[in-house]
Coordinates of C-alpha atoms in Angstrom, one line a residue:
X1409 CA 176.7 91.7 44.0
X1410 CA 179.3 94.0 43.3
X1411 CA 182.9 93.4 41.9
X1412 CA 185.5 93.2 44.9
X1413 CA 188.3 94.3 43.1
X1414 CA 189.3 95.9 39.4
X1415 CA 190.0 92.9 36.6
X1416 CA 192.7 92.8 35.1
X1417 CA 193.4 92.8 31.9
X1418 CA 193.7 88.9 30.5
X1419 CA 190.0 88.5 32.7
X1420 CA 189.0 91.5 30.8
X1421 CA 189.5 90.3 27.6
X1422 CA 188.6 86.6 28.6
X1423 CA 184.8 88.4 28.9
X1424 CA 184.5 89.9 26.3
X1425 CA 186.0 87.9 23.8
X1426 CA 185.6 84.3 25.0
X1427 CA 184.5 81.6 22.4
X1428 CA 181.2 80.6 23.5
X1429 CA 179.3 83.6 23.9
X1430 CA 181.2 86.4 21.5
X1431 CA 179.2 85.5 18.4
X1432 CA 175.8 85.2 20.1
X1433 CA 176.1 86.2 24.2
X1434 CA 173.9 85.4 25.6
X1435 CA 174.9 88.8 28.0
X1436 CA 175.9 88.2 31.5
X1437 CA 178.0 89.9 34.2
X1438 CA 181.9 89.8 34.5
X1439 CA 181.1 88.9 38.0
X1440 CA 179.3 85.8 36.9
X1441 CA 182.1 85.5 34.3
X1442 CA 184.5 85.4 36.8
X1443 CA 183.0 83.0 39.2
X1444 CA 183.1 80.8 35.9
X1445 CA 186.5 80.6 35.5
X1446 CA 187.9 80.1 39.3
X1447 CA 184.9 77.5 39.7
X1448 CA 183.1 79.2 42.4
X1449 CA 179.8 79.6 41.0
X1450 CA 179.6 75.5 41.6
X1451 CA 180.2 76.4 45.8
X1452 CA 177.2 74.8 47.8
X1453 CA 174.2 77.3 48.3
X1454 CA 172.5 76.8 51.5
X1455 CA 169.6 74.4 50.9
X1456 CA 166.9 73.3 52.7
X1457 CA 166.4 70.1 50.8
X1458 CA 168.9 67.3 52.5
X1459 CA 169.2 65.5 49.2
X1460 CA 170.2 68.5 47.1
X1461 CA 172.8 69.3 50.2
X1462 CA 174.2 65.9 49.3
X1463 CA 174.1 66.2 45.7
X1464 CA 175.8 70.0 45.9
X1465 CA 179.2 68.4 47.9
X1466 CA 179.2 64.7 46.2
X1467 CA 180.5 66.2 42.4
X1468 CA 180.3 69.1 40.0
X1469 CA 176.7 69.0 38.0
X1470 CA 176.7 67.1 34.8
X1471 CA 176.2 69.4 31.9
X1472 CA 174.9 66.0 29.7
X1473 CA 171.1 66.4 30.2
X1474 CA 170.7 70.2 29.9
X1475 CA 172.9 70.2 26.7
X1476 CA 171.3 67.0 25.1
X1477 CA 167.6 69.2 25.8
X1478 CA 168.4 72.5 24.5
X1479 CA 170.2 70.9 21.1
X1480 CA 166.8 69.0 20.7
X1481 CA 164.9 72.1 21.6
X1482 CA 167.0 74.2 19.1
X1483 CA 166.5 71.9 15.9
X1484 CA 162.6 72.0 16.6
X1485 CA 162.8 75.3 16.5
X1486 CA 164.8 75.6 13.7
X1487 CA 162.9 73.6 11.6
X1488 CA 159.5 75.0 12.6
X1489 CA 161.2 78.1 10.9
X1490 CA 162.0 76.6 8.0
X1491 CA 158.5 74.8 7.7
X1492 CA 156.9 78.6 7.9
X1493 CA 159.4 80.0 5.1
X1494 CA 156.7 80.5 3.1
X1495 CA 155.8 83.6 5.4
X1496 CA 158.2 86.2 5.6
X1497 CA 157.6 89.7 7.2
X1498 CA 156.7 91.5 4.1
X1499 CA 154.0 89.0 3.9
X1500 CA 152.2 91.8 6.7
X1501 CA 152.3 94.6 3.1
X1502 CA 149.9 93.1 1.2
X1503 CA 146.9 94.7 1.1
X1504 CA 144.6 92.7 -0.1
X1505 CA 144.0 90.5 3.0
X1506 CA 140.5 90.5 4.6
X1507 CA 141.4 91.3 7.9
X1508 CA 140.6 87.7 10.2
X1509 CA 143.4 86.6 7.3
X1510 CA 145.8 89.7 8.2
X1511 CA 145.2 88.2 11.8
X1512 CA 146.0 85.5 11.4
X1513 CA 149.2 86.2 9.8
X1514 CA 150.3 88.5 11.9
X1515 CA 150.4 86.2 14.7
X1516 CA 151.9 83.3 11.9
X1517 CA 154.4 85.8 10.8
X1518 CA 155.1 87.1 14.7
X1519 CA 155.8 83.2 15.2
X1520 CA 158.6 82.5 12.4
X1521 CA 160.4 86.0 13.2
X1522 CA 160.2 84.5 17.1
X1523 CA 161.6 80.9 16.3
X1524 CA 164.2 82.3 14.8
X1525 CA 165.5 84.1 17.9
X1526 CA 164.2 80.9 20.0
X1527 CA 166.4 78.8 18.0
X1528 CA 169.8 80.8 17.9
X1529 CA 169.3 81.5 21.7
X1530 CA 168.4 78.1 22.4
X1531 CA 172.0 77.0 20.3
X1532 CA 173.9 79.8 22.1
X1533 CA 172.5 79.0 25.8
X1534 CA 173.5 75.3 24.8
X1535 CA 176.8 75.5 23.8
X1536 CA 177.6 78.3 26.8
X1537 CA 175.8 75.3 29.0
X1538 CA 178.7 72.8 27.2
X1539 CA 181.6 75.1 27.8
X1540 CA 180.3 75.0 31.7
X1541 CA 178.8 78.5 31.7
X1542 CA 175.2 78.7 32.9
X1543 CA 174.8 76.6 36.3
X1544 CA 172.7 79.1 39.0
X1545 CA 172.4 76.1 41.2
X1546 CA 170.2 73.3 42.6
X1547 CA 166.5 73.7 42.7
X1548 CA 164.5 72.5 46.1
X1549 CA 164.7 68.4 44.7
X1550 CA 168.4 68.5 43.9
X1551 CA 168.3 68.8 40.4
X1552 CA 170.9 71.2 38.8
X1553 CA 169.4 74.2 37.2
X1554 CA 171.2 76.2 34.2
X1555 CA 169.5 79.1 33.3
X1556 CA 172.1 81.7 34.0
X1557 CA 172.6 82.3 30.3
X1558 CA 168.5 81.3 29.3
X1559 CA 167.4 84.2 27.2
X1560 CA 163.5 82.5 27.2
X1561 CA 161.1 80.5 28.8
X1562 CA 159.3 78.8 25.5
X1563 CA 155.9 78.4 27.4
X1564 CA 155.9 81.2 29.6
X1565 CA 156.2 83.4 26.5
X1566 CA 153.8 81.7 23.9
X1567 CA 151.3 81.4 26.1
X1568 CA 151.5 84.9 28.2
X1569 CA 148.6 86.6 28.9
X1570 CA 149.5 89.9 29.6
X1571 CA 152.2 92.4 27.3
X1572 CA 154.3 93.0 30.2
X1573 CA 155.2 89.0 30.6
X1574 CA 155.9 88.9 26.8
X1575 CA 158.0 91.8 27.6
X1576 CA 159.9 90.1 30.5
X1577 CA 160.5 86.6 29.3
X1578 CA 161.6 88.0 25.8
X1579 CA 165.4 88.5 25.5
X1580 CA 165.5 88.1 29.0
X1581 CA 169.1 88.5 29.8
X1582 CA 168.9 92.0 27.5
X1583 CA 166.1 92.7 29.5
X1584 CA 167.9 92.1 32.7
X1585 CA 170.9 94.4 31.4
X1586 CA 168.0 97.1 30.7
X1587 CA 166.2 96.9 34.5
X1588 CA 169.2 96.9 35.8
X1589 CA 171.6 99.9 34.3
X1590 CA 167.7 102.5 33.6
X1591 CA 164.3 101.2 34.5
X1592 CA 165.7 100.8 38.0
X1593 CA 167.8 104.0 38.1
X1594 CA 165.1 106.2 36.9
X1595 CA 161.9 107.6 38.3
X1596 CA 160.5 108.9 35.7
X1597 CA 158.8 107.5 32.3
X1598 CA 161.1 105.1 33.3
X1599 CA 159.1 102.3 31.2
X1600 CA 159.3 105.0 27.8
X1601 CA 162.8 105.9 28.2
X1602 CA 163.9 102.5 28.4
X1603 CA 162.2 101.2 25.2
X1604 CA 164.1 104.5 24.0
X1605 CA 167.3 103.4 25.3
X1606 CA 166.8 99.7 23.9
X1607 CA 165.9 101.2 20.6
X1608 CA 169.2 103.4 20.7
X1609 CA 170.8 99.5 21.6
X1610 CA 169.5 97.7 18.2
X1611 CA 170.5 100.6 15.9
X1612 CA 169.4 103.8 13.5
X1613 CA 166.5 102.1 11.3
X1614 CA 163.5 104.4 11.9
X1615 CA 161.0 101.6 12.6
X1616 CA 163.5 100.5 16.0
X1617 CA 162.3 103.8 17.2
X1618 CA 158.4 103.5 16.3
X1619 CA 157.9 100.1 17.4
X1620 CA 159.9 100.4 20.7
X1621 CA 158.5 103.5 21.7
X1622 CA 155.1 102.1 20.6
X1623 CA 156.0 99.1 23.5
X1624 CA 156.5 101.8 25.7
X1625 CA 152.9 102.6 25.4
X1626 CA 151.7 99.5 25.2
X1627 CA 153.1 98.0 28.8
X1628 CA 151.8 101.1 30.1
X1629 CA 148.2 100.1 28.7
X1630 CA 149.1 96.0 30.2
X1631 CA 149.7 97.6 33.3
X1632 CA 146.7 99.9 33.5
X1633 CA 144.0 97.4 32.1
X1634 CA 145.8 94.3 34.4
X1635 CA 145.0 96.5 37.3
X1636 CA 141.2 97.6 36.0
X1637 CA 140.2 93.9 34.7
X1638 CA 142.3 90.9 36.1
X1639 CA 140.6 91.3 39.6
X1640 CA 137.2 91.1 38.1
X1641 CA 137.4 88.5 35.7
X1642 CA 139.9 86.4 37.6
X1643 CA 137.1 86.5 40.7
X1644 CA 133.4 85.4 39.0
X1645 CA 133.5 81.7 38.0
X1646 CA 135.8 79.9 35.6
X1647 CA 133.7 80.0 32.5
X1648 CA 134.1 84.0 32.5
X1649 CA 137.5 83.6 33.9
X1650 CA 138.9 80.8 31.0
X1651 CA 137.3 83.6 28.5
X1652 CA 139.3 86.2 29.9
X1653 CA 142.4 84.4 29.3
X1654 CA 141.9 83.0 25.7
X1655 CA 140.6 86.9 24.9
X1656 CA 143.8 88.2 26.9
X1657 CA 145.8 85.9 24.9
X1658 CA 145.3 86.8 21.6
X1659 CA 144.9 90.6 22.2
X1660 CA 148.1 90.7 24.1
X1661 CA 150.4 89.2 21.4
X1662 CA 148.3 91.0 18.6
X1663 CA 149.1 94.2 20.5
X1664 CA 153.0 93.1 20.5
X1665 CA 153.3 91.8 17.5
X1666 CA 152.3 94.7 16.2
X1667 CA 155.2 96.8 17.6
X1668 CA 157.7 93.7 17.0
X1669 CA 157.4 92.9 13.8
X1670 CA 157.1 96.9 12.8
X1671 CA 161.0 96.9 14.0
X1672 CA 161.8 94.0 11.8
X1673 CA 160.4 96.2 8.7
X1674 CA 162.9 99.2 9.0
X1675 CA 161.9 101.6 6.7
X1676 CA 159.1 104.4 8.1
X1677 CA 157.0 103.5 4.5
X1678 CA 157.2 99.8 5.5
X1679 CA 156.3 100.5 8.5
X1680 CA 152.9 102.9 7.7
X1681 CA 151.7 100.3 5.4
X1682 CA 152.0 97.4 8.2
X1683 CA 149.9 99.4 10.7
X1684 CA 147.8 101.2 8.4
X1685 CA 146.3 97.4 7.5
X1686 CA 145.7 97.3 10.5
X1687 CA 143.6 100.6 11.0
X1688 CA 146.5 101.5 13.8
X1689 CA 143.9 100.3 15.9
X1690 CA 146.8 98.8 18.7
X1691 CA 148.5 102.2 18.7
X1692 CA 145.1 104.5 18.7
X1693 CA 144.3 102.5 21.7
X1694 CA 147.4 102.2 23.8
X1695 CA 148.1 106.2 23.2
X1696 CA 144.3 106.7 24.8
X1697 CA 144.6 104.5 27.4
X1698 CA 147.8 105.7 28.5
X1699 CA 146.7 109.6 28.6
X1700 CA 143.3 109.2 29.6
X1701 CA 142.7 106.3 31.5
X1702 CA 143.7 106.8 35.7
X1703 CA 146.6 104.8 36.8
X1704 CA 144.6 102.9 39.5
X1705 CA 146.1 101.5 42.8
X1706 CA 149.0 99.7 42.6
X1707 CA 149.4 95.9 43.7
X1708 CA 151.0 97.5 46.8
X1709 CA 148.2 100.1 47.6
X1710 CA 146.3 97.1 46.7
X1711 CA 147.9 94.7 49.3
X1712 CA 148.4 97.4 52.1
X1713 CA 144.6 98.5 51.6
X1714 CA 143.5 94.7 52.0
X1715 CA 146.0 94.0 55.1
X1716 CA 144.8 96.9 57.2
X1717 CA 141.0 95.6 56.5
X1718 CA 142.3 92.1 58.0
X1719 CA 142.9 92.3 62.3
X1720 CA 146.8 92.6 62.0
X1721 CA 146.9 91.0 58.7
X1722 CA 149.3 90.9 55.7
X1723 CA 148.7 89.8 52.5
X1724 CA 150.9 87.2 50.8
X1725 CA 151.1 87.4 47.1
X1726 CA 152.4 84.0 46.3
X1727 CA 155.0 85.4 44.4
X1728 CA 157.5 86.0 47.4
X1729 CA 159.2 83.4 47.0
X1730 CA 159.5 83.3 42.9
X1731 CA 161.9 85.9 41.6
X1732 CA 160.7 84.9 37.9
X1733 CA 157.4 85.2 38.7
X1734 CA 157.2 88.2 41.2
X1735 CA 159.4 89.8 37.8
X1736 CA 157.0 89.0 35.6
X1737 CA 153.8 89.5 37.7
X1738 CA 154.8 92.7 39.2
X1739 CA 152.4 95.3 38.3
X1740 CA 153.8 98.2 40.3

């Protein structure tokens, strides 16, 4: 929702520079700021569980359990980092790998780069979560939920099967801040221009630029393939359809890691030698899919072409209801 009125300056300030988030963020509207500091972000939602209508007027949520969680969560993480020093990016430069090894590292060295960011985004949505900043609200049993300043879903991203929902559930309020101020106020290569636009965010090293615009290609190429395969293999028995996954799997955070970890290496010559070990095989692929292979129907030509073959019908996806998954599902 919008702002009602202009802050002034002391709320201003108080956003920008506030203790708990000015280091770190994680980034979030002055709106939800606001509602922070005059307390009504904690105003009962309508509910349609009784209990949870109870709990919301009895006192203000307990920030004890979500902040005990995510400082556990955060020294896993940071140790798991530390256990996999041994495997720093350049690691990806050398060579002389057979290439199941180069795999294999790639995805190793893609997941100490990743706990890193899990671990200072885990600390930062903890100690926002201690200050009081991050309740969203109850979910259907009652239980308080604070994710207002969660920048990932561990699971959710490890074990995505598709590009686009590494994409969404990575950085997620950045990528919030991106939907919401171009890939929602543009209509065209909106997907491109907005991996241009986050590269323009992080900075001037040349490899921001390759790898982003590289991720440009490859959601186009997730969204394309998700349309051609996943009704297929999702539809013809679950030995083919457990297959598809594992395959999807690996593929889909090979394909990333590729473009990710080529933004960690900055320099253009870094960068050549990373994906020319490779045989820039992910990029080859994702720049022919993208010019040559049809866009397909949409999951809405998709649904509207299956509701006018039912007698009055309409589809439900299942997502409806979900905003994290109709995000991260949405194929459109």
């Amino acid at each position: 929702a919008p702002l009602r009125s202009i802050p002034s300056l002391l709320e201003y300030f108080s956003y920008n520079f506030n203790f708990h988030s000015i280091l770190i963020g994680p980034g979030y509207t002055i709106r939800e700021h606001l509602a922070f500091m005059d307390g009504s972000n904690l105003t009962p939602l309508d509910n349609p569980n009784q209990f949870a209508r109870a709990k919301e007027h009895s006192k203000e949520p307990s920030t004890l359990i979500p902040v005990a969680k995510k400082s556990l969560l955060s020294l896993i993480y940071m140790a798991a980092y530390l256990y996999l020093g041994n495997y720093p990016h350049r690691t990806l430069l050398d060579e002389s790998f057979n290439m199941p090894y180069r795999l294999l590292m790639v995805l190793v060295v893609g997941m100490r780069l990743k706990l890193g960011f899990h671990f200072i985004w885990t600390l930062s949505d903890c100690v926002n979560n201690a200050a009081g900043l991050g309740f969203s609200g109850y979910d259907a049993h009652g239980n308080a939920v604070w994710d207002l300043t969660t920048n990932l879903d561990f699971l959710r991203f490890e074990f995505a099967m598709n590009p686009r929902i590494i994409a969404n559930e990575w950085n997620i309020t950045t990528a919030r801040w991106l939907r919401r101020v171009s890939y929602d106020r543009i209509t065209w290569q909106r997907a491109h221009l907005t991996f241009l636009l986050s590269a323009f965010w992080h900075g001037f090293y040349p490899s921001y630029y390759l790898g982003l615009i590289y991720l440009g290609f490859l959601n186009e190429t997730a969204k394309k393939m998700w349309r051609l395969l996943n009704p297929f293999f999702t539809s013809n028995g679950w030995a083919l359809r457990w297959t598809y996954h594992l395959v999807t799997w690996f593929l889909s955070h090979i394909f990333a890691n590729f473009g990710s970890l080529a933004v960690q290496l900055h320099w253009l010559q870094d960068v050549f030698i990373y994906w020319k070990t490779l045989y820039f095989v992910p990029l080859v692929t994702c720049v022919i899919i993208t010019v040559f292979l049809p866009p397909g129907r949409s999951s809405r030509q998709s649904s509207k072409a299956v509701g006018e073959g039912r007698k009055g019908g309409e589809v439900a996806t299942g997502n409806e209801n979900h905003p994290k998954e109709a995000k991260s599902m949405k194929q459109d």
